[in-house]
Amino acid sequence: MSLLQTMPYARFLGLEERDDGKGRIVVMPFQPMLIGNPMLPALHGGATAALLELTAIAEAAAAFPAERLPKPINVTIAYLRTGRPLEVYAQARISKAGRRVAHVVADAWQDDPEQPIASLTAHFLLGQNS
């Protein structure tokens, strides 16, 4: 069972992990409940933010295994494009980490990874082994 499958909100969003040979990619399949603006229609920003944050937590937890999951210290989401009613992909990378804190960046995209719909920058307090 993957780490995301142990997280209730990740299961609610239907998040799936894939490996493209370059690293972990988290996929959020489209569901009508993810629409935030039915006039466009556009994905809800909260669903996109949750995808990015859960992807970043999974990446930090995989890089720094511990009994506890990494806890967010601060999270910033930049919404770059309208999310259309399609699958959304996300990938995170740890840009810098110390003994207690990791800086993680993540992008979410739909058709082209070079044109993300949103980007995350966050610091996480790494889990401590007792």
mmCIF file of N, CA and C in Angstrom:
data_model
loop_
_atom_site.group_PDB
_atom_site.id
_atom_site.type_symbol
_atom_site.label_atom_id
_atom_site.label_comp_id
_atom_site.label_asym_id
_atom_site.label_seq_id
_atom_site.Cartn_x
_atom_site.Cartn_y
_atom_site.Cartn_z
ATOM 1 N N MET A 1 0.853 -1.180 0.000
ATOM 2 C CA MET A 1 0.000 0.000 0.000
ATOM 3 C C MET A 1 0.894 1.237 0.000
ATOM 4 N N SER A 2 0.583 2.171 -0.872
ATOM 5 C CA SER A 2 1.379 3.389 -0.925
ATOM 6 C C SER A 2 1.004 4.315 0.222
ATOM 7 N N LEU A 3 1.898 5.251 0.491
ATOM 8 C CA LEU A 3 1.662 6.206 1.578
ATOM 9 C C LEU A 3 0.379 6.991 1.346
ATOM 10 N N LEU A 4 0.122 7.376 0.091
ATOM 11 C CA LEU A 4 -1.084 8.164 -0.191
ATOM 12 C C LEU A 4 -2.349 7.378 0.135
ATOM 13 N N GLN A 5 -2.300 6.067 -0.023
ATOM 14 C CA GLN A 5 -3.484 5.260 0.267
ATOM 15 C C GLN A 5 -3.792 5.210 1.759
ATOM 16 N N THR A 6 -2.837 5.609 2.595
ATOM 17 C CA THR A 6 -3.085 5.642 4.042
ATOM 18 C C THR A 6 -3.692 6.979 4.480
ATOM 19 N N MET A 7 -3.746 7.956 3.576
ATOM 20 C CA MET A 7 -4.260 9.281 3.915
ATOM 21 C C MET A 7 -5.719 9.389 3.463
ATOM 22 N N PRO A 8 -6.645 9.606 4.404
ATOM 23 C CA PRO A 8 -8.068 9.641 4.048
ATOM 24 C C PRO A 8 -8.401 10.669 2.962
ATOM 25 N N TYR A 9 -7.816 11.862 3.029
ATOM 26 C CA TYR A 9 -8.167 12.880 2.028
ATOM 27 C C TYR A 9 -7.626 12.507 0.654
ATOM 28 N N ALA A 10 -6.462 11.856 0.610
ATOM 29 C CA ALA A 10 -5.920 11.393 -0.672
ATOM 30 C C ALA A 10 -6.840 10.329 -1.269
ATOM 31 N N ARG A 11 -7.361 9.453 -0.427
ATOM 32 C CA ARG A 11 -8.307 8.437 -0.929
ATOM 33 C C ARG A 11 -9.585 9.108 -1.410
ATOM 34 N N PHE A 12 -10.064 10.131 -0.681
ATOM 35 C CA PHE A 12 -11.275 10.854 -1.080
ATOM 36 C C PHE A 12 -11.101 11.482 -2.462
ATOM 37 N N LEU A 13 -9.920 12.038 -2.725
ATOM 38 C CA LEU A 13 -9.641 12.665 -4.028
ATOM 39 C C LEU A 13 -9.308 11.637 -5.103
ATOM 40 N N GLY A 14 -9.113 10.378 -4.692
ATOM 41 C CA GLY A 14 -8.800 9.321 -5.656
ATOM 42 C C GLY A 14 -7.370 9.383 -6.172
ATOM 43 N N LEU A 15 -6.452 9.939 -5.381
ATOM 44 C CA LEU A 15 -5.079 10.111 -5.847
ATOM 45 C C LEU A 15 -4.407 8.763 -6.078
ATOM 46 N N GLU A 16 -3.646 8.707 -7.157
ATOM 47 C CA GLU A 16 -2.903 7.500 -7.536
ATOM 48 C C GLU A 16 -1.450 7.888 -7.770
ATOM 49 N N GLU A 17 -0.545 6.962 -7.464
ATOM 50 C CA GLU A 17 0.880 7.191 -7.713
ATOM 51 C C GLU A 17 1.314 6.405 -8.939
ATOM 52 N N ARG A 18 2.148 7.038 -9.736
ATOM 53 C CA ARG A 18 2.749 6.381 -10.896
ATOM 54 C C ARG A 18 4.223 6.717 -10.912
ATOM 55 N N ASP A 19 4.990 5.851 -11.540
ATOM 56 C CA ASP A 19 6.421 6.122 -11.691
ATOM 57 C C ASP A 19 6.708 6.202 -13.176
ATOM 58 N N ASP A 20 7.179 7.357 -13.624
ATOM 59 C CA ASP A 20 7.441 7.538 -15.058
ATOM 60 C C ASP A 20 8.899 7.269 -15.397
ATOM 61 N N GLY A 21 9.647 6.709 -14.456
ATOM 62 C CA GLY A 21 11.063 6.463 -14.680
ATOM 63 C C GLY A 21 11.925 7.635 -14.254
ATOM 64 N N LYS A 22 11.317 8.807 -14.084
ATOM 65 C CA LYS A 22 12.042 9.997 -13.635
ATOM 66 C C LYS A 22 11.652 10.356 -12.209
ATOM 67 N N GLY A 23 10.713 9.612 -11.651
ATOM 68 C CA GLY A 23 10.280 9.887 -10.286
ATOM 69 C C GLY A 23 8.793 9.668 -10.118
ATOM 70 N N ARG A 24 8.340 9.918 -8.889
ATOM 71 C CA ARG A 24 6.936 9.712 -8.537
ATOM 72 C C ARG A 24 6.072 10.820 -9.135
ATOM 73 N N ILE A 25 4.988 10.406 -9.777
ATOM 74 C CA ILE A 25 3.973 11.345 -10.259
ATOM 75 C C ILE A 25 2.666 10.957 -9.593
ATOM 76 N N VAL A 26 2.001 11.938 -9.019
ATOM 77 C CA VAL A 26 0.702 11.695 -8.388
ATOM 78 C C VAL A 26 -0.375 12.198 -9.347
ATOM 79 N N VAL A 27 -1.377 11.365 -9.563
ATOM 80 C CA VAL A 27 -2.451 11.670 -10.507
ATOM 81 C C VAL A 27 -3.755 11.858 -9.737
ATOM 82 N N MET A 28 -4.457 12.951 -10.049
ATOM 83 C CA MET A 28 -5.788 13.186 -9.499
ATOM 84 C C MET A 28 -6.773 13.015 -10.661
ATOM 85 N N PRO A 29 -7.451 11.841 -10.724
ATOM 86 C CA PRO A 29 -8.436 11.644 -11.793
ATOM 87 C C PRO A 29 -9.560 12.666 -11.687
ATOM 88 N N PHE A 30 -10.089 13.056 -12.852
ATOM 89 C CA PHE A 30 -11.183 14.019 -12.817
ATOM 90 C C PHE A 30 -12.439 13.388 -12.247
ATOM 91 N N GLN A 31 -13.113 14.129 -11.394
ATOM 92 C CA GLN A 31 -14.416 13.751 -10.857
ATOM 93 C C GLN A 31 -15.267 15.024 -10.872
ATOM 94 N N PRO A 32 -16.537 14.938 -11.203
ATOM 95 C CA PRO A 32 -17.378 16.146 -11.231
ATOM 96 C C PRO A 32 -17.374 16.923 -9.914
ATOM 97 N N MET A 33 -17.158 16.238 -8.785
ATOM 98 C CA MET A 33 -17.144 16.944 -7.496
ATOM 99 C C MET A 33 -15.950 17.897 -7.368
ATOM 100 N N LEU A 34 -14.969 17.809 -8.267
ATOM 101 C CA LEU A 34 -13.784 18.670 -8.197
ATOM 102 C C LEU A 34 -14.001 20.016 -8.870
ATOM 103 N N ILE A 35 -15.136 20.207 -9.525
ATOM 104 C CA ILE A 35 -15.422 21.476 -10.195
ATOM 105 C C ILE A 35 -15.746 22.541 -9.152
ATOM 106 N N GLY A 36 -15.013 23.646 -9.219
ATOM 107 C CA GLY A 36 -15.253 24.755 -8.305
ATOM 108 C C GLY A 36 -16.071 25.847 -8.944
ATOM 109 N N ASN A 37 -15.881 26.051 -10.255
ATOM 110 C CA ASN A 37 -16.633 27.063 -10.984
ATOM 111 C C ASN A 37 -17.341 26.387 -12.147
ATOM 112 N N PRO A 38 -18.641 26.097 -11.998
ATOM 113 C CA PRO A 38 -19.349 25.376 -13.069
ATOM 114 C C PRO A 38 -19.564 26.214 -14.322
ATOM 115 N N MET A 39 -19.421 27.534 -14.250
ATOM 116 C CA MET A 39 -19.629 28.381 -15.427
ATOM 117 C C MET A 39 -18.504 28.201 -16.451
ATOM 118 N N LEU A 40 -17.279 27.907 -15.994
ATOM 119 C CA LEU A 40 -16.147 27.810 -16.935
ATOM 120 C C LEU A 40 -16.109 26.485 -17.688
ATOM 121 N N PRO A 41 -16.154 25.318 -17.197
ATOM 122 C CA PRO A 41 -15.986 24.834 -15.837
ATOM 123 C C PRO A 41 -14.498 24.770 -15.474
ATOM 124 N N ALA A 42 -14.208 24.973 -14.187
ATOM 125 C CA ALA A 42 -12.829 24.982 -13.716
ATOM 126 C C ALA A 42 -12.720 24.173 -12.426
ATOM 127 N N LEU A 43 -11.557 23.532 -12.249
ATOM 128 C CA LEU A 43 -11.312 22.775 -11.030
ATOM 129 C C LEU A 43 -11.268 23.715 -9.833
ATOM 130 N N HIS A 44 -11.703 23.208 -8.686
ATOM 131 C CA HIS A 44 -11.646 23.979 -7.446
ATOM 132 C C HIS A 44 -10.185 24.122 -7.017
ATOM 133 N N GLY A 45 -9.801 25.317 -6.635
ATOM 134 C CA GLY A 45 -8.424 25.567 -6.209
ATOM 135 C C GLY A 45 -8.034 24.749 -4.993
ATOM 136 N N GLY A 46 -8.975 24.458 -4.125
ATOM 137 C CA GLY A 46 -8.668 23.659 -2.939
ATOM 138 C C GLY A 46 -8.268 22.235 -3.295
ATOM 139 N N ALA A 47 -8.894 21.676 -4.318
ATOM 140 C CA ALA A 47 -8.529 20.321 -4.755
ATOM 141 C C ALA A 47 -7.124 20.323 -5.345
ATOM 142 N N THR A 48 -6.819 21.347 -6.133
ATOM 143 C CA THR A 48 -5.481 21.451 -6.721
ATOM 144 C C THR A 48 -4.437 21.647 -5.623
ATOM 145 N N ALA A 49 -4.738 22.503 -4.645
ATOM 146 C CA ALA A 49 -3.809 22.736 -3.536
ATOM 147 C C ALA A 49 -3.598 21.459 -2.728
ATOM 148 N N ALA A 50 -4.665 20.714 -2.478
ATOM 149 C CA ALA A 50 -4.537 19.461 -1.722
ATOM 150 C C ALA A 50 -3.675 18.464 -2.481
ATOM 151 N N LEU A 51 -3.873 18.379 -3.795
ATOM 152 C CA LEU A 51 -3.039 17.489 -4.609
ATOM 153 C C LEU A 51 -1.569 17.856 -4.446
ATOM 154 N N LEU A 52 -1.260 19.136 -4.549
ATOM 155 C CA LEU A 52 0.137 19.568 -4.442
ATOM 156 C C LEU A 52 0.698 19.307 -3.050
ATOM 157 N N GLU A 53 -0.049 19.626 -2.007
ATOM 158 C CA GLU A 53 0.461 19.441 -0.641
ATOM 159 C C GLU A 53 0.658 17.963 -0.328
ATOM 160 N N LEU A 54 -0.292 17.120 -0.716
ATOM 161 C CA LEU A 54 -0.150 15.685 -0.445
ATOM 162 C C LEU A 54 1.005 15.087 -1.250
ATOM 163 N N THR A 55 1.215 15.578 -2.465
ATOM 164 C CA THR A 55 2.359 15.123 -3.272
ATOM 165 C C THR A 55 3.669 15.516 -2.596
ATOM 166 N N ALA A 56 3.737 16.732 -2.072
ATOM 167 C CA ALA A 56 4.952 17.190 -1.392
ATOM 168 C C ALA A 56 5.197 16.389 -0.110
ATOM 169 N N ILE A 57 4.144 16.115 0.646
ATOM 170 C CA ILE A 57 4.297 15.311 1.870
ATOM 171 C C ILE A 57 4.796 13.910 1.520
ATOM 172 N N ALA A 58 4.225 13.303 0.484
ATOM 173 C CA ALA A 58 4.653 11.957 0.087
ATOM 174 C C ALA A 58 6.115 11.952 -0.339
ATOM 175 N N GLU A 59 6.540 12.981 -1.045
ATOM 176 C CA GLU A 59 7.937 13.052 -1.486
ATOM 177 C C GLU A 59 8.876 13.224 -0.292
ATOM 178 N N ALA A 60 8.521 14.109 0.632
ATOM 179 C CA ALA A 60 9.364 14.314 1.816
ATOM 180 C C ALA A 60 9.391 13.061 2.697
ATOM 181 N N ALA A 61 8.258 12.407 2.848
ATOM 182 C CA ALA A 61 8.204 11.196 3.676
ATOM 183 C C ALA A 61 9.027 10.074 3.046
ATOM 184 N N ALA A 62 9.034 9.989 1.720
ATOM 185 C CA ALA A 62 9.821 8.947 1.056
ATOM 186 C C ALA A 62 11.316 9.232 1.179
ATOM 187 N N ALA A 63 11.684 10.505 1.115
ATOM 188 C CA ALA A 63 13.098 10.869 1.188
ATOM 189 C C ALA A 63 13.641 10.785 2.612
ATOM 190 N N PHE A 64 12.768 11.046 3.601
ATOM 191 C CA PHE A 64 13.186 11.056 5.004
ATOM 192 C C PHE A 64 12.212 10.212 5.815
ATOM 193 N N PRO A 65 12.317 8.884 5.707
ATOM 194 C CA PRO A 65 11.370 8.023 6.417
ATOM 195 C C PRO A 65 11.466 8.209 7.931
ATOM 196 N N ALA A 66 10.322 8.277 8.564
ATOM 197 C CA ALA A 66 10.241 8.430 10.017
ATOM 198 C C ALA A 66 8.891 7.891 10.467
ATOM 199 N N GLU A 67 8.711 7.821 11.765
ATOM 200 C CA GLU A 67 7.449 7.309 12.301
ATOM 201 C C GLU A 67 6.292 8.262 12.022
ATOM 202 N N ARG A 68 6.588 9.557 11.970
ATOM 203 C CA ARG A 68 5.544 10.562 11.738
ATOM 204 C C ARG A 68 5.710 11.172 10.352
ATOM 205 N N LEU A 69 4.591 11.586 9.778
ATOM 206 C CA LEU A 69 4.640 12.272 8.493
ATOM 207 C C LEU A 69 5.209 13.675 8.669
ATOM 208 N N PRO A 70 5.835 14.210 7.640
ATOM 209 C CA PRO A 70 6.294 15.603 7.697
ATOM 210 C C PRO A 70 5.106 16.548 7.930
ATOM 211 N N LYS A 71 5.327 17.542 8.785
ATOM 212 C CA LYS A 71 4.271 18.513 9.084
ATOM 213 C C LYS A 71 4.542 19.815 8.339
ATOM 214 N N PRO A 72 3.520 20.378 7.702
ATOM 215 C CA PRO A 72 3.736 21.646 7.002
ATOM 216 C C PRO A 72 4.030 22.788 7.981
ATOM 217 N N ILE A 73 5.047 23.561 7.670
ATOM 218 C CA ILE A 73 5.359 24.784 8.432
ATOM 219 C C ILE A 73 4.706 25.954 7.712
ATOM 220 N N ASN A 74 4.943 26.041 6.418
ATOM 221 C CA ASN A 74 4.261 27.032 5.591
ATOM 222 C C ASN A 74 4.101 26.475 4.184
ATOM 223 N N VAL A 75 3.001 26.836 3.556
ATOM 224 C CA VAL A 75 2.693 26.352 2.211
ATOM 225 C C VAL A 75 2.196 27.536 1.401
ATOM 226 N N THR A 76 2.776 27.725 0.233
ATOM 227 C CA THR A 76 2.332 28.776 -0.686
ATOM 228 C C THR A 76 1.978 28.130 -2.018
ATOM 229 N N ILE A 77 0.779 28.451 -2.499
ATOM 230 C CA ILE A 77 0.329 27.925 -3.783
ATOM 231 C C ILE A 77 0.200 29.097 -4.751
ATOM 232 N N ALA A 78 0.784 28.947 -5.915
ATOM 233 C CA ALA A 78 0.604 29.926 -6.996
ATOM 234 C C ALA A 78 -0.285 29.276 -8.047
ATOM 235 N N TYR A 79 -1.443 29.882 -8.291
ATOM 236 C CA TYR A 79 -2.351 29.381 -9.326
ATOM 237 C C TYR A 79 -1.976 30.060 -10.640
ATOM 238 N N LEU A 80 -1.554 29.275 -11.611
ATOM 239 C CA LEU A 80 -0.984 29.827 -12.830
ATOM 240 C C LEU A 80 -1.925 29.781 -14.028
ATOM 241 N N ARG A 81 -2.809 28.782 -14.042
ATOM 242 C CA ARG A 81 -3.758 28.616 -15.155
ATOM 243 C C ARG A 81 -5.036 27.993 -14.611
ATOM 244 N N THR A 82 -6.086 28.100 -15.353
ATOM 245 C CA THR A 82 -7.343 27.459 -14.975
ATOM 246 C C THR A 82 -7.219 25.952 -15.159
ATOM 247 N N GLY A 83 -7.588 25.228 -14.110
ATOM 248 C CA GLY A 83 -7.611 23.769 -14.199
ATOM 249 C C GLY A 83 -8.884 23.336 -14.907
ATOM 250 N N ARG A 84 -8.755 22.639 -16.014
ATOM 251 C CA ARG A 84 -9.903 22.175 -16.785
ATOM 252 C C ARG A 84 -10.389 20.828 -16.265
ATOM 253 N N PRO A 85 -11.577 20.398 -16.630
ATOM 254 C CA PRO A 85 -12.094 19.112 -16.142
ATOM 255 C C PRO A 85 -11.377 17.926 -16.789
ATOM 256 N N LEU A 86 -10.134 17.732 -16.410
ATOM 257 C CA LEU A 86 -9.271 16.651 -16.901
ATOM 258 C C LEU A 86 -8.458 16.114 -15.729
ATOM 259 N N GLU A 87 -7.739 15.008 -15.964
ATOM 260 C CA GLU A 87 -6.802 14.520 -14.957
ATOM 261 C C GLU A 87 -5.759 15.588 -14.676
ATOM 262 N N VAL A 88 -5.284 15.616 -13.429
ATOM 263 C CA VAL A 88 -4.209 16.529 -13.056
ATOM 264 C C VAL A 88 -3.050 15.690 -12.540
ATOM 265 N N TYR A 89 -1.848 16.049 -12.947
ATOM 266 C CA TYR A 89 -0.627 15.359 -12.540
ATOM 267 C C TYR A 89 0.176 16.295 -11.651
ATOM 268 N N ALA A 90 0.906 15.719 -10.693
ATOM 269 C CA ALA A 90 1.758 16.536 -9.820
ATOM 270 C C ALA A 90 3.049 15.789 -9.539
ATOM 271 N N GLN A 91 4.106 16.557 -9.427
ATOM 272 C CA GLN A 91 5.404 15.994 -9.076
ATOM 273 C C GLN A 91 6.109 16.981 -8.162
ATOM 274 N N ALA A 92 6.761 16.448 -7.131
ATOM 275 C CA ALA A 92 7.455 17.292 -6.143
ATOM 276 C C ALA A 92 8.939 16.943 -6.130
ATOM 277 N N ARG A 93 9.723 17.888 -5.689
ATOM 278 C CA ARG A 93 11.150 17.621 -5.472
ATOM 279 C C ARG A 93 11.601 18.410 -4.252
ATOM 280 N N ILE A 94 12.540 17.832 -3.560
ATOM 281 C CA ILE A 94 13.102 18.487 -2.378
ATOM 282 C C ILE A 94 14.261 19.334 -2.861
ATOM 283 N N SER A 95 14.138 20.622 -2.677
ATOM 284 C CA SER A 95 15.196 21.497 -3.175
ATOM 285 C C SER A 95 16.305 21.669 -2.154
ATOM 286 N N LYS A 96 15.958 21.556 -0.862
ATOM 287 C CA LYS A 96 16.983 21.659 0.179
ATOM 288 C C LYS A 96 16.411 21.055 1.452
ATOM 289 N N ALA A 97 17.267 20.357 2.190
ATOM 290 C CA ALA A 97 16.812 19.766 3.447
ATOM 291 C C ALA A 97 17.934 19.781 4.470
ATOM 292 N N GLY A 98 17.549 20.037 5.697
ATOM 293 C CA GLY A 98 18.471 19.939 6.824
ATOM 294 C C GLY A 98 18.059 18.744 7.667
ATOM 295 N N ARG A 99 18.444 18.747 8.934
ATOM 296 C CA ARG A 99 18.090 17.625 9.801
ATOM 297 C C ARG A 99 16.626 17.663 10.200
ATOM 298 N N ARG A 100 16.038 18.877 10.283
ATOM 299 C CA ARG A 100 14.665 18.992 10.775
ATOM 300 C C ARG A 100 13.688 19.576 9.759
ATOM 301 N N VAL A 101 14.171 20.342 8.798
ATOM 302 C CA VAL A 101 13.275 21.051 7.877
ATOM 303 C C VAL A 101 13.675 20.758 6.432
ATOM 304 N N ALA A 102 12.656 20.572 5.604
ATOM 305 C CA ALA A 102 12.893 20.369 4.166
ATOM 306 C C ALA A 102 12.109 21.421 3.387
ATOM 307 N N HIS A 103 12.731 21.950 2.351
ATOM 308 C CA HIS A 103 12.078 22.882 1.430
ATOM 309 C C HIS A 103 11.685 22.077 0.202
ATOM 310 N N VAL A 104 10.403 22.088 -0.121
ATOM 311 C CA VAL A 104 9.881 21.265 -1.209
ATOM 312 C C VAL A 104 9.155 22.159 -2.210
ATOM 313 N N VAL A 105 9.356 21.881 -3.482
ATOM 314 C CA VAL A 105 8.610 22.560 -4.541
ATOM 315 C C VAL A 105 7.864 21.487 -5.343
ATOM 316 N N ALA A 106 6.695 21.847 -5.833
ATOM 317 C CA ALA A 106 5.887 20.892 -6.600
ATOM 318 C C ALA A 106 5.119 21.649 -7.673
ATOM 319 N N ASP A 107 4.868 20.970 -8.765
ATOM 320 C CA ASP A 107 4.079 21.543 -9.858
ATOM 321 C C ASP A 107 2.936 20.607 -10.198
ATOM 322 N N ALA A 108 1.828 21.184 -10.626
ATOM 323 C CA ALA A 108 0.678 20.414 -11.106
ATOM 324 C C ALA A 108 0.394 20.850 -12.541
ATOM 325 N N TRP A 109 0.122 19.883 -13.393
ATOM 326 C CA TRP A 109 -0.157 20.184 -14.795
ATOM 327 C C TRP A 109 -1.212 19.230 -15.324
ATOM 328 N N GLN A 110 -1.706 19.538 -16.517
ATOM 329 C CA GLN A 110 -2.692 18.665 -17.150
ATOM 330 C C GLN A 110 -2.163 18.090 -18.467
ATOM 331 N N ASP A 111 -1.915 18.898 -19.457
ATOM 332 C CA ASP A 111 -1.458 18.395 -20.754
ATOM 333 C C ASP A 111 0.057 18.406 -20.883
ATOM 334 N N ASP A 112 0.666 19.481 -20.416
ATOM 335 C CA ASP A 112 2.088 19.703 -20.655
ATOM 336 C C ASP A 112 2.780 20.053 -19.339
ATOM 337 N N PRO A 113 3.762 19.238 -18.903
ATOM 338 C CA PRO A 113 4.469 19.561 -17.651
ATOM 339 C C PRO A 113 5.178 20.917 -17.693
ATOM 340 N N GLU A 114 5.448 21.404 -18.890
ATOM 341 C CA GLU A 114 6.114 22.710 -19.024
ATOM 342 C C GLU A 114 5.136 23.869 -18.830
ATOM 343 N N GLN A 115 3.847 23.569 -18.750
ATOM 344 C CA GLN A 115 2.843 24.612 -18.537
ATOM 345 C C GLN A 115 1.983 24.237 -17.325
ATOM 346 N N PRO A 116 2.557 24.378 -16.118
ATOM 347 C CA PRO A 116 1.808 23.984 -14.918
ATOM 348 C C PRO A 116 0.581 24.864 -14.691
ATOM 349 N N ILE A 117 -0.419 24.247 -14.059
ATOM 350 C CA ILE A 117 -1.616 25.020 -13.693
ATOM 351 C C ILE A 117 -1.460 25.624 -12.306
ATOM 352 N N ALA A 118 -0.582 25.020 -11.484
ATOM 353 C CA ALA A 118 -0.325 25.554 -10.135
ATOM 354 C C ALA A 118 1.037 25.063 -9.666
ATOM 355 N N SER A 119 1.603 25.820 -8.731
ATOM 356 C CA SER A 119 2.920 25.478 -8.204
ATOM 357 C C SER A 119 2.913 25.666 -6.693
ATOM 358 N N LEU A 120 3.599 24.797 -5.980
ATOM 359 C CA LEU A 120 3.679 24.861 -4.514
ATOM 360 C C LEU A 120 5.112 25.105 -4.098
ATOM 361 N N THR A 121 5.271 25.912 -3.074
ATOM 362 C CA THR A 121 6.533 26.062 -2.366
ATOM 363 C C THR A 121 6.204 25.886 -0.893
ATOM 364 N N ALA A 122 6.929 24.987 -0.214
ATOM 365 C CA ALA A 122 6.584 24.706 1.182
ATOM 366 C C ALA A 122 7.807 24.296 1.979
ATOM 367 N N HIS A 123 7.693 24.507 3.289
ATOM 368 C CA HIS A 123 8.661 23.986 4.247
ATOM 369 C C HIS A 123 7.933 22.972 5.104
ATOM 370 N N PHE A 124 8.605 21.849 5.371
ATOM 371 C CA PHE A 124 8.027 20.804 6.206
ATOM 372 C C PHE A 124 8.969 20.491 7.356
ATOM 373 N N LEU A 125 8.372 20.302 8.532
ATOM 374 C CA LEU A 125 9.110 19.788 9.680
ATOM 375 C C LEU A 125 9.164 18.286 9.504
ATOM 376 N N LEU A 126 10.374 17.767 9.403
ATOM 377 C CA LEU A 126 10.516 16.340 9.140
ATOM 378 C C LEU A 126 10.163 15.539 10.375
ATOM 379 N N GLY A 127 9.587 14.356 10.151
ATOM 380 C CA GLY A 127 9.207 13.477 11.247
ATOM 381 C C GLY A 127 10.445 13.046 12.022
ATOM 382 N N GLN A 128 10.269 12.868 13.292
ATOM 383 C CA GLN A 128 11.372 12.452 14.160
ATOM 384 C C GLN A 128 11.142 11.010 14.566
ATOM 385 N N ASN A 129 12.184 10.211 14.484
ATOM 386 C CA ASN A 129 12.090 8.866 15.033
ATOM 387 C C ASN A 129 12.304 8.947 16.540
ATOM 388 N N SER A 130 11.506 8.215 17.284
ATOM 389 C CA SER A 130 11.646 8.262 18.752
ATOM 390 C C SER A 130 12.803 7.424 19.205
#
